[in-house]
PDB file of C-alpha atoms in Angstrom:
ATOM      1  CA  MET A 103     -79.212  -9.630  25.479  1.00  0.00           C
ATOM      2  CA  THR A 104     -75.691  -8.629  24.524  1.00  0.00           C
ATOM      3  CA  PRO A 105     -72.462  -9.222  26.453  1.00  0.00           C
ATOM      4  CA  ALA A 106     -70.783  -6.099  27.776  1.00  0.00           C
ATOM      5  CA  PRO A 107     -67.069  -5.661  27.132  1.00  0.00           C
ATOM      6  CA  SER A 108     -64.868  -6.059  30.200  1.00  0.00           C
ATOM      7  CA  ALA A 109     -61.819  -4.012  31.187  1.00  0.00           C
ATOM      8  CA  ARG A 110     -59.800  -6.317  33.427  1.00  0.00           C
ATOM      9  CA  ARG A 111     -57.210  -5.526  36.075  1.00  0.00           C
ATOM     10  CA  ALA A 112     -54.498  -8.058  36.790  1.00  0.00           C
ATOM     11  CA  ASP A 113     -56.053  -9.006  40.153  1.00  0.00           C
ATOM     12  CA  GLU A 114     -59.594  -9.473  38.832  1.00  0.00           C
ATOM     13  CA  VAL A 115     -61.530 -12.306  37.278  1.00  0.00           C
ATOM     14  CA  ASP A 116     -62.598 -11.733  33.693  1.00  0.00           C
ATOM     15  CA  VAL A 117     -66.400 -11.372  33.810  1.00  0.00           C
ATOM     16  CA  GLU A 118     -68.875 -11.669  30.948  1.00  0.00           C
ATOM     17  CA  VAL A 119     -71.990  -9.536  31.452  1.00  0.00           C
ATOM     18  CA  HIS A 120     -75.271 -10.262  29.677  1.00  0.00           C
ATOM     19  CA  SER A 121     -78.163  -7.808  29.957  1.00  0.00           C
ATOM     20  CA  ALA A 122     -80.943  -6.111  28.056  1.00  0.00           C
ATOM     21  CA  ASP A 123     -79.685  -3.589  25.521  1.00  0.00           C
ATOM     22  CA  ASP A 124     -81.440  -0.719  27.336  1.00  0.00           C
ATOM     23  CA  LEU A 125     -79.552  -1.268  30.624  1.00  0.00           C
ATOM     24  CA  PRO A 126     -77.187   1.720  30.979  1.00  0.00           C
ATOM     25  CA  ARG A 127     -73.533   0.949  30.355  1.00  0.00           C
ATOM     26  CA  GLY A 128     -72.597   2.273  33.802  1.00  0.00           C
ATOM     27  CA  GLU A 129     -74.894  -0.228  35.511  1.00  0.00           C
ATOM     28  CA  ARG A 130     -73.507  -3.104  33.439  1.00  0.00           C
ATOM     29  CA  GLU A 131     -69.981  -2.062  34.395  1.00  0.00           C
ATOM     30  CA  ALA A 132     -70.966  -1.789  38.074  1.00  0.00           C
ATOM     31  CA  ALA A 133     -72.385  -5.335  37.940  1.00  0.00           C
ATOM     32  CA  ARG A 134     -69.177  -6.579  36.298  1.00  0.00           C
ATOM     33  CA  GLU A 135     -67.071  -4.957  39.018  1.00  0.00           C
ATOM     34  CA  ARG A 136     -69.133  -6.599  41.781  1.00  0.00           C
ATOM     35  CA  ILE A 137     -68.338 -10.073  40.429  1.00  0.00           C
ATOM     36  CA  ALA A 138     -64.747  -9.228  39.450  1.00  0.00           C
ATOM     37  CA  SER A 139     -64.025  -8.065  43.017  1.00  0.00           C
ATOM     38  CA  LEU A 140     -64.432 -11.637  44.269  1.00  0.00           C
ATOM     39  CA  ALA A 141     -60.816 -12.230  43.250  1.00  0.00           C
ATOM     40  CA  GLU A 142     -59.778 -10.298  46.384  1.00  0.00           C
ATOM     41  CA  TYR A 143     -60.919 -13.202  48.573  1.00  0.00           C
ATOM     42  CA  THR A 144     -58.640 -15.931  47.251  1.00  0.00           C
ATOM     43  CA  ASP A 145     -55.118 -16.384  45.959  1.00  0.00           C
ATOM     44  CA  GLU A 146     -56.405 -19.006  43.514  1.00  0.00           C
ATOM     45  CA  PRO A 147     -57.489 -17.827  40.054  1.00  0.00           C
ATOM     46  CA  LEU A 148     -61.215 -17.452  39.450  1.00  0.00           C
ATOM     47  CA  LEU A 149     -62.327 -18.404  35.946  1.00  0.00           C
ATOM     48  CA  GLY A 150     -65.463 -18.314  33.840  1.00  0.00           C
ATOM     49  CA  GLY A 151     -67.027 -15.304  35.570  1.00  0.00           C
ATOM     50  CA  ARG A 152     -70.440 -14.367  34.215  1.00  0.00           C
ATOM     51  CA  ILE A 153     -73.539 -12.470  35.281  1.00  0.00           C
ATOM     52  CA  THR A 154     -76.892 -12.231  33.514  1.00  0.00           C
ATOM     53  CA  LEU A 155     -79.253  -9.404  34.442  1.00  0.00           C
ATOM     54  CA  ARG A 156     -82.877  -9.475  33.339  1.00  0.00           C
ATOM     55  CA  ARG A 157     -86.060  -7.654  34.262  1.00  0.00           C
ATOM     56  CA  LEU A 158     -89.173  -9.540  35.364  1.00  0.00           C
ATOM     57  CA  GLY A 159     -92.279  -8.880  33.313  1.00  0.00           C
ATOM     58  CA  HIS A 160     -94.621  -7.900  36.173  1.00  0.00           C
ATOM     59  CA  PRO A 161     -94.505  -4.082  36.605  1.00  0.00           C
ATOM     60  CA  THR A 162     -95.626  -3.971  40.271  1.00  0.00           C
ATOM     61  CA  THR A 163     -93.070  -6.314  41.810  1.00  0.00           C
ATOM     62  CA  LYS A 164     -90.762  -4.739  44.394  1.00  0.00           C
ATOM     63  CA  ARG A 165     -87.743  -6.714  43.174  1.00  0.00           C
ATOM     64  CA  PRO A 166     -88.071  -6.680  39.387  1.00  0.00           C
ATOM     65  CA  TRP A 167     -84.437  -7.497  38.552  1.00  0.00           C
ATOM     66  CA  VAL A 168     -82.993 -11.024  38.441  1.00  0.00           C
ATOM     67  CA  ALA A 169     -79.254 -11.720  38.581  1.00  0.00           C
ATOM     68  CA  ASP A 170     -77.737 -15.102  37.742  1.00  0.00           C
ATOM     69  CA  ALA A 171     -73.997 -15.116  38.453  1.00  0.00           C
ATOM     70  CA  SER A 172     -71.258 -17.736  38.559  1.00  0.00           C
ATOM     71  CA  VAL A 173     -67.494 -18.237  38.793  1.00  0.00           C
ATOM     72  CA  LEU A 174     -65.218 -21.284  38.735  1.00  0.00           C
ATOM     73  CA  LEU A 175     -62.762 -21.935  41.578  1.00  0.00           C
ATOM     74  CA  ASN A 176     -60.359 -24.799  40.840  1.00  0.00           C
ATOM     75  CA  GLY A 177     -63.002 -26.424  38.645  1.00  0.00           C
ATOM     76  CA  ARG A 178     -65.742 -26.025  41.287  1.00  0.00           C
ATOM     77  CA  LEU A 179     -68.806 -24.062  40.200  1.00  0.00           C
ATOM     78  CA  LEU A 180     -70.059 -21.334  42.535  1.00  0.00           C
ATOM     79  CA  ALA A 181     -73.410 -19.872  41.516  1.00  0.00           C
ATOM     80  CA  ALA A 182     -76.043 -17.421  42.765  1.00  0.00           C
ATOM     81  CA  HIS A 183     -79.613 -16.640  41.679  1.00  0.00           C
ATOM     82  CA  VAL A 184     -81.172 -13.562  43.306  1.00  0.00           C
ATOM     83  CA  THR A 185     -83.677 -10.765  42.755  1.00  0.00           C
ATOM     84  CA  GLY A 186     -83.300  -7.062  43.582  1.00  0.00           C
ATOM     85  CA  PRO A 187     -84.990  -3.669  43.259  1.00  0.00           C
ATOM     86  CA  THR A 188     -82.384  -2.526  40.692  1.00  0.00           C
ATOM     87  CA  ALA A 189     -79.910  -4.273  38.431  1.00  0.00           C
ATOM     88  CA  VAL A 190     -76.959  -3.121  40.546  1.00  0.00           C
ATOM     89  CA  LYS A 191     -78.626  -4.155  43.825  1.00  0.00           C
ATOM     90  CA  ALA A 192     -79.308  -7.592  42.366  1.00  0.00           C
ATOM     91  CA  ALA A 193     -75.648  -7.817  41.308  1.00  0.00           C
ATOM     92  CA  ASP A 194     -74.637  -6.790  44.854  1.00  0.00           C
ATOM     93  CA  GLU A 195     -76.699  -9.597  46.388  1.00  0.00           C
ATOM     94  CA  ALA A 196     -75.391 -12.121  43.869  1.00  0.00           C
ATOM     95  CA  ALA A 197     -71.814 -11.115  44.681  1.00  0.00           C
ATOM     96  CA  ASP A 198     -72.547 -11.433  48.423  1.00  0.00           C
ATOM     97  CA  ARG A 199     -73.811 -14.988  47.980  1.00  0.00           C
ATOM     98  CA  LEU A 200     -70.824 -15.921  45.836  1.00  0.00           C
ATOM     99  CA  ARG A 201     -68.500 -14.354  48.409  1.00  0.00           C
ATOM    100  CA  ARG A 202     -69.966 -16.538  51.191  1.00  0.00           C
ATOM    101  CA  GLN A 203     -69.610 -19.648  49.042  1.00  0.00           C
ATOM    102  CA  LEU A 204     -66.069 -18.635  48.132  1.00  0.00           C
ATOM    103  CA  ARG A 205     -65.066 -18.174  51.762  1.00  0.00           C
ATOM    104  CA  ARG A 206     -66.419 -21.616  52.630  1.00  0.00           C
ATOM    105  CA  ALA A 207     -64.598 -23.172  49.674  1.00  0.00           C
ATOM    106  CA  VAL A 208     -61.317 -21.426  50.491  1.00  0.00           C
ATOM    107  CA  GLY A 209     -61.694 -22.456  54.127  1.00  0.00           C
ATOM    108  CA  ALA A 210     -62.036 -26.093  53.070  1.00  0.00           C
ATOM    109  CA  GLU A 211     -58.894 -25.898  50.919  1.00  0.00           C
ATOM    110  CA  VAL A 212     -56.887 -24.323  53.748  1.00  0.00           C
ATOM    111  CA  ALA A 213     -58.137 -27.001  56.128  1.00  0.00           C
ATOM    112  CA  GLN A 214     -56.807 -29.698  53.831  1.00  0.00           C
ATOM    113  CA  ARG A 215     -53.311 -28.464  54.686  1.00  0.00           C
ATOM    114  CA  ASN A 216     -54.006 -28.638  58.438  1.00  0.00           C
ATOM    115  CA  GLU A 217     -54.986 -31.283  60.939  1.00  0.00           C
ATOM    116  CA  PRO A 218     -57.904 -33.713  60.352  1.00  0.00           C
ATOM    117  CA  ALA A 219     -60.401 -32.007  62.676  1.00  0.00           C
ATOM    118  CA  ALA A 220     -60.135 -28.782  60.699  1.00  0.00           C
ATOM    119  CA  ILE A 221     -60.572 -30.685  57.458  1.00  0.00           C
ATOM    120  CA  ARG A 222     -63.797 -32.263  58.659  1.00  0.00           C
ATOM    121  CA  ALA A 223     -65.204 -28.968  59.958  1.00  0.00           C
ATOM    122  CA  ALA A 224     -64.477 -27.052  56.765  1.00  0.00           C
ATOM    123  CA  LEU A 225     -65.721 -29.729  54.389  1.00  0.00           C
ATOM    124  CA  GLU A 226     -68.885 -30.282  56.385  1.00  0.00           C
ATOM    125  CA  GLY A 227     -69.466 -26.521  56.103  1.00  0.00           C
ATOM    126  CA  LEU A 228     -69.538 -27.090  52.352  1.00  0.00           C
ATOM    127  CA  GLY A 229     -72.036 -29.898  52.733  1.00  0.00           C
ATOM    128  CA  VAL A 230     -69.454 -32.623  52.073  1.00  0.00           C
ATOM    129  CA  THR A 231     -69.700 -35.656  54.354  1.00  0.00           C
ATOM    130  CA  THR A 232     -66.230 -36.760  55.442  1.00  0.00           C
ATOM    131  CA  THR A 233     -67.234 -39.685  57.628  1.00  0.00           C
ATOM    132  CA  GLN A 234     -69.501 -42.665  57.072  1.00  0.00           C
ATOM    133  CA  ARG A 235     -72.865 -42.680  58.773  1.00  0.00           C
ATOM    134  CA  PRO A 236     -72.584 -44.591  62.069  1.00  0.00           C
ATOM    135  CA  GLU A 237     -73.240 -48.274  61.537  1.00  0.00           C
ATOM    136  CA  ALA A 238     -75.544 -48.250  64.531  1.00  0.00           C
ATOM    137  CA  ARG A 239     -77.928 -46.061  62.544  1.00  0.00           C
ATOM    138  CA  ARG A 240     -77.824 -48.265  59.448  1.00  0.00           C
ATOM    139  CA  LYS A 241     -80.784 -50.495  58.759  1.00  0.00           C
ATOM    140  CA  PRO A 242     -80.891 -53.679  56.711  1.00  0.00           C
ATOM    141  CA  PRO A 243     -82.555 -52.904  53.357  1.00  0.00           C
ATOM    142  CA  GLU A 244     -85.560 -55.122  54.075  1.00  0.00           C
ATOM    143  CA  THR A 245     -86.440 -53.044  57.169  1.00  0.00           C
ATOM    144  CA  ARG A 246     -86.253 -49.610  55.524  1.00  0.00           C
ATOM    145  CA  ARG A 247     -89.421 -47.579  55.008  1.00  0.00           C
ATOM    146  CA  ILE A 248     -90.204 -44.464  52.980  1.00  0.00           C
ATOM    147  CA  VAL A 249     -90.888 -42.213  55.958  1.00  0.00           C
ATOM    148  CA  HIS A 250     -90.766 -38.751  54.410  1.00  0.00           C
ATOM    149  CA  ARG A 251     -92.184 -37.385  51.162  1.00  0.00           C
ATOM    150  CA  LYS A 252     -91.237 -33.917  49.964  1.00  0.00           C
ATOM    151  CA  VAL A 253     -92.711 -32.141  46.953  1.00  0.00           C
ATOM    152  CA  PHE A 254     -91.053 -29.550  44.729  1.00  0.00           C
ATOM    153  CA  GLY A 255     -92.789 -26.771  42.803  1.00  0.00           C
ATOM    154  CA  ASP A 256     -93.726 -27.090  39.159  1.00  0.00           C
ATOM    155  CA  GLU A 257     -92.156 -23.801  38.102  1.00  0.00           C
ATOM    156  CA  LEU A 258     -89.552 -23.970  35.345  1.00  0.00           C
ATOM    157  CA  GLU A 259     -85.942 -23.273  36.304  1.00  0.00           C
ATOM    158  CA  PRO A 260     -82.651 -22.957  34.370  1.00  0.00           C
ATOM    159  CA  THR A 261     -79.566 -24.958  35.300  1.00  0.00           C
ATOM    160  CA  LEU A 262     -77.693 -22.074  36.899  1.00  0.00           C
ATOM    161  CA  SER A 263     -80.472 -21.076  39.290  1.00  0.00           C
ATOM    162  CA  ALA A 264     -80.940 -24.743  40.260  1.00  0.00           C
ATOM    163  CA  VAL A 265     -77.226 -24.956  41.056  1.00  0.00           C
ATOM    164  CA  ALA A 266     -77.551 -21.762  43.104  1.00  0.00           C
ATOM    165  CA  ASP A 267     -80.430 -23.328  45.068  1.00  0.00           C
ATOM    166  CA  LEU A 268     -78.333 -26.434  45.667  1.00  0.00           C
ATOM    167  CA  LEU A 269     -75.393 -24.409  46.989  1.00  0.00           C
ATOM    168  CA  ASP A 270     -77.442 -21.895  48.990  1.00  0.00           C
ATOM    169  CA  LEU A 271     -79.363 -24.670  50.750  1.00  0.00           C
ATOM    170  CA  ASP A 272     -76.258 -26.865  51.214  1.00  0.00           C
ATOM    171  CA  HIS A 273     -78.144 -29.905  49.915  1.00  0.00           C
ATOM    172  CA  GLU A 274     -76.646 -32.995  48.310  1.00  0.00           C
ATOM    173  CA  PHE A 275     -79.094 -32.869  45.394  1.00  0.00           C
ATOM    174  CA  HIS A 276     -81.833 -30.640  43.991  1.00  0.00           C
ATOM    175  CA  LEU A 277     -84.691 -31.932  41.832  1.00  0.00           C
ATOM    176  CA  PHE A 278     -86.309 -29.388  39.515  1.00  0.00           C
ATOM    177  CA  ARG A 279     -88.210 -28.945  36.240  1.00  0.00           C
ATOM    178  CA  HIS A 280     -85.883 -27.597  33.554  1.00  0.00           C
ATOM    179  CA  VAL A 281     -86.888 -24.470  31.645  1.00  0.00           C
ATOM    180  CA  ARG A 282     -85.472 -25.735  28.337  1.00  0.00           C
ATOM    181  CA  THR A 283     -87.269 -29.061  28.120  1.00  0.00           C
ATOM    182  CA  GLY A 284     -89.861 -29.237  30.905  1.00  0.00           C
ATOM    183  CA  GLU A 285     -88.156 -32.421  32.129  1.00  0.00           C
ATOM    184  CA  ASP A 286     -87.707 -33.244  35.799  1.00  0.00           C
ATOM    185  CA  VAL A 287     -83.934 -33.414  36.314  1.00  0.00           C
ATOM    186  CA  VAL A 288     -81.516 -33.279  39.233  1.00  0.00           C
ATOM    187  CA  VAL A 289     -78.327 -31.396  40.020  1.00  0.00           C
ATOM    188  CA  TYR A 290     -76.077 -32.831  42.710  1.00  0.00           C
ATOM    189  CA  ARG A 291     -72.663 -32.633  44.377  1.00  0.00           C
ATOM    190  CA  ARG A 292     -70.245 -35.084  42.778  1.00  0.00           C
ATOM    191  CA  ASP A 293     -67.470 -36.781  44.715  1.00  0.00           C
ATOM    192  CA  ASP A 294     -64.882 -34.881  42.629  1.00  0.00           C
ATOM    193  CA  GLY A 295     -66.227 -31.507  43.828  1.00  0.00           C
ATOM    194  CA  ARG A 296     -68.029 -30.652  40.584  1.00  0.00           C
ATOM    195  CA  ILE A 297     -71.779 -30.218  40.130  1.00  0.00           C
ATOM    196  CA  GLY A 298     -73.493 -32.936  38.110  1.00  0.00           C
ATOM    197  CA  LEU A 299     -76.761 -32.803  36.146  1.00  0.00           C
ATOM    198  CA  ILE A 300     -78.661 -36.073  35.620  1.00  0.00           C
ATOM    199  CA  HIS A 301     -81.305 -36.059  32.881  1.00  0.00           C
ATOM    200  CA  PRO A 302     -83.441 -38.637  31.045  1.00  0.00           C
ATOM    201  CA  PRO A 303     -81.643 -40.580  28.272  1.00  0.00           C
ATOM    202  CA  GLY A 304     -81.727 -38.730  24.940  1.00  0.00           C
ATOM    203  CA  SER A 305     -82.469 -35.351  26.532  1.00  0.00           C
ATOM    204  CA  PRO A 306     -81.240 -32.156  24.788  1.00  0.00           C
ATOM    205  CA  LEU A 307     -79.810 -31.220  28.196  1.00  0.00           C
ATOM    206  CA  ALA A 308     -76.771 -33.365  27.405  1.00  0.00           C
ATOM    207  CA  ASP A 309     -75.195 -30.168  26.013  1.00  0.00           C
ATOM    208  CA  GLU A 310     -75.508 -28.259  29.309  1.00  0.00           C
ATOM    209  CA  ASN A 311     -71.899 -29.131  30.136  1.00  0.00           C
ATOM    210  CA  ASP A 312     -70.453 -25.610  30.060  1.00  0.00           C
ATOM    211  CA  VAL A 313     -71.194 -25.183  33.772  1.00  0.00           C
ATOM    212  CA  VAL A 314     -72.042 -28.716  34.974  1.00  0.00           C
ATOM    213  CA  ALA A 315     -71.043 -32.301  34.260  1.00  0.00           C
ATOM    214  CA  THR A 316     -74.025 -33.846  32.472  1.00  0.00           C
ATOM    215  CA  GLU A 317     -74.951 -37.502  32.464  1.00  0.00           C
ATOM    216  CA  PRO A 318     -78.043 -39.472  31.432  1.00  0.00           C
ATOM    217  CA  SER A 319     -79.954 -41.539  33.930  1.00  0.00           C
ATOM    218  CA  ARG A 320     -78.567 -45.046  34.190  1.00  0.00           C
ATOM    219  CA  TYR A 321     -82.104 -46.367  33.635  1.00  0.00           C
ATOM    220  CA  SER A 322     -83.247 -46.312  30.016  1.00  0.00           C
ATOM    221  CA  SER A 323     -86.916 -46.885  30.860  1.00  0.00           C
ATOM    222  CA  PRO A 324     -89.327 -45.581  33.525  1.00  0.00           C
ATOM    223  CA  MET A 325     -89.696 -47.692  36.644  1.00  0.00           C
ATOM    224  CA  THR A 326     -92.198 -48.004  39.446  1.00  0.00           C
ATOM    225  CA  LEU A 327     -91.479 -46.677  42.918  1.00  0.00           C
ATOM    226  CA  ASP A 328     -91.237 -50.262  44.175  1.00  0.00           C
ATOM    227  CA  ALA A 329     -88.592 -51.023  41.527  1.00  0.00           C
ATOM    228  CA  ALA A 330     -86.646 -47.855  42.413  1.00  0.00           C
ATOM    229  CA  ARG A 331     -86.757 -48.805  46.079  1.00  0.00           C
ATOM    230  CA  ALA A 332     -85.483 -52.308  45.206  1.00  0.00           C
ATOM    231  CA  GLU A 333     -82.573 -50.727  43.295  1.00  0.00           C
ATOM    232  CA  MET A 334     -81.708 -48.612  46.325  1.00  0.00           C
ATOM    233  CA  ASP A 335     -81.866 -51.690  48.560  1.00  0.00           C
ATOM    234  CA  MET A 336     -79.298 -53.349  46.316  1.00  0.00           C
ATOM    235  CA  LEU A 337     -77.020 -50.378  45.448  1.00  0.00           C
ATOM    236  CA  ASN A 338     -77.100 -48.531  48.787  1.00  0.00           C
ATOM    237  CA  HIS A 339     -76.425 -45.193  47.060  1.00  0.00           C
ATOM    238  CA  ARG A 340     -76.991 -41.746  48.589  1.00  0.00           C
ATOM    239  CA  PHE A 341     -79.902 -41.168  46.208  1.00  0.00           C
ATOM    240  CA  LEU A 342     -81.459 -42.525  43.028  1.00  0.00           C
ATOM    241  CA  TYR A 343     -83.092 -40.427  40.297  1.00  0.00           C
ATOM    242  CA  PHE A 344     -85.732 -42.178  38.188  1.00  0.00           C
ATOM    243  CA  ILE A 345     -88.734 -41.529  35.934  1.00  0.00           C
ATOM    244  CA  ASP A 346     -91.861 -42.912  37.561  1.00  0.00           C
ATOM    245  CA  ALA A 347     -93.711 -45.348  35.291  1.00  0.00           C
ATOM    246  CA  ASP A 348     -97.040 -44.393  36.887  1.00  0.00           C
ATOM    247  CA  ASP A 349     -97.048 -40.662  36.062  1.00  0.00           C
ATOM    248  CA  GLY A 350     -93.977 -40.069  33.850  1.00  0.00           C
ATOM    249  CA  ARG A 351     -92.440 -37.561  36.291  1.00  0.00           C
ATOM    250  CA  GLY A 352     -88.887 -37.483  37.595  1.00  0.00           C
ATOM    251  CA  LYS A 353     -88.429 -38.360  41.270  1.00  0.00           C
ATOM    252  CA  VAL A 354     -85.601 -39.001  43.738  1.00  0.00           C
ATOM    253  CA  ILE A 355     -85.513 -41.646  46.453  1.00  0.00           C
ATOM    254  CA  PHE A 356     -82.724 -41.071  48.975  1.00  0.00           C
ATOM    255  CA  LEU A 357     -81.179 -42.683  52.026  1.00  0.00           C
ATOM    256  CA  ARG A 358     -81.782 -40.682  55.174  1.00  0.00           C
ATOM    257  CA  HIS A 359     -79.348 -40.447  58.081  1.00  0.00           C
ATOM    258  CA  ASP A 360     -81.712 -42.548  60.217  1.00  0.00           C
ATOM    259  CA  GLY A 361     -81.426 -45.427  57.721  1.00  0.00           C
ATOM    260  CA  ASP A 362     -84.897 -45.085  56.214  1.00  0.00           C
ATOM    261  CA  TYR A 363     -85.787 -43.609  52.815  1.00  0.00           C
ATOM    262  CA  GLY A 364     -87.099 -40.226  51.758  1.00  0.00           C
ATOM    263  CA  LEU A 365     -88.826 -39.397  48.470  1.00  0.00           C
ATOM    264  CA  VAL A 366     -88.837 -36.123  46.537  1.00  0.00           C
ATOM    265  CA  GLU A 367     -91.573 -35.832  43.919  1.00  0.00           C
ATOM    266  CA  PRO A 368     -93.503 -33.154  41.971  1.00  0.00           C
ATOM    267  CA  ALA A 369     -96.290 -31.277  43.740  1.00  0.00           C
TER     268      ALA A 369
END
């Protein structure tokens, strides 16, 4: 794939386009324009615009084109991962998803200059909790149970599409198997508004910091589920990522709003 040159207007974001060499220049330029046009929706500068267009290998699929697109708004990563029947249609859908995320983000920033109720509404629309969970719904650690187990697919996924899943679903974290290393890792919403990527210690994914803030797991060795649960009892964090000593897979135990625990693990 080669990056297409970009001709930039003063009111546009500079966008880097990556695509197969046989994609017509006009389609690459149309994809660039779709992402560059996002600048119309905010007075703040958009940085780091990029879109990657690639064709799926299966010839009979109805949506053979994949678009991975991203921009930076005030240091916050907005990302989209979509498929489409053509390269330009995929770019259209990616731009639509980024536009929705951008409107939510801009709405939150405007709310910060207004009264507290508006701040809470806008930030909660972004998936950011602005109030503590009611104490009445808290449970002492010794009474908590793991009441819900959720599995994730074993398909490999790059960082950007995992971030897009996180943002599209408005989740606090997203556990996935990374395409580069096959490791189970997690992307999550940091308190500073950035997206973080937690990986096993010593992972090559430590260099994924062009779009996310990377950090190794705080635990240098695998642990059992009982040990992870004991850590959560003590730390009272939103979630805890760990490598399970029983099967070597990455998992996440998290504190639910009802005070009990949930567990996300591989299928």
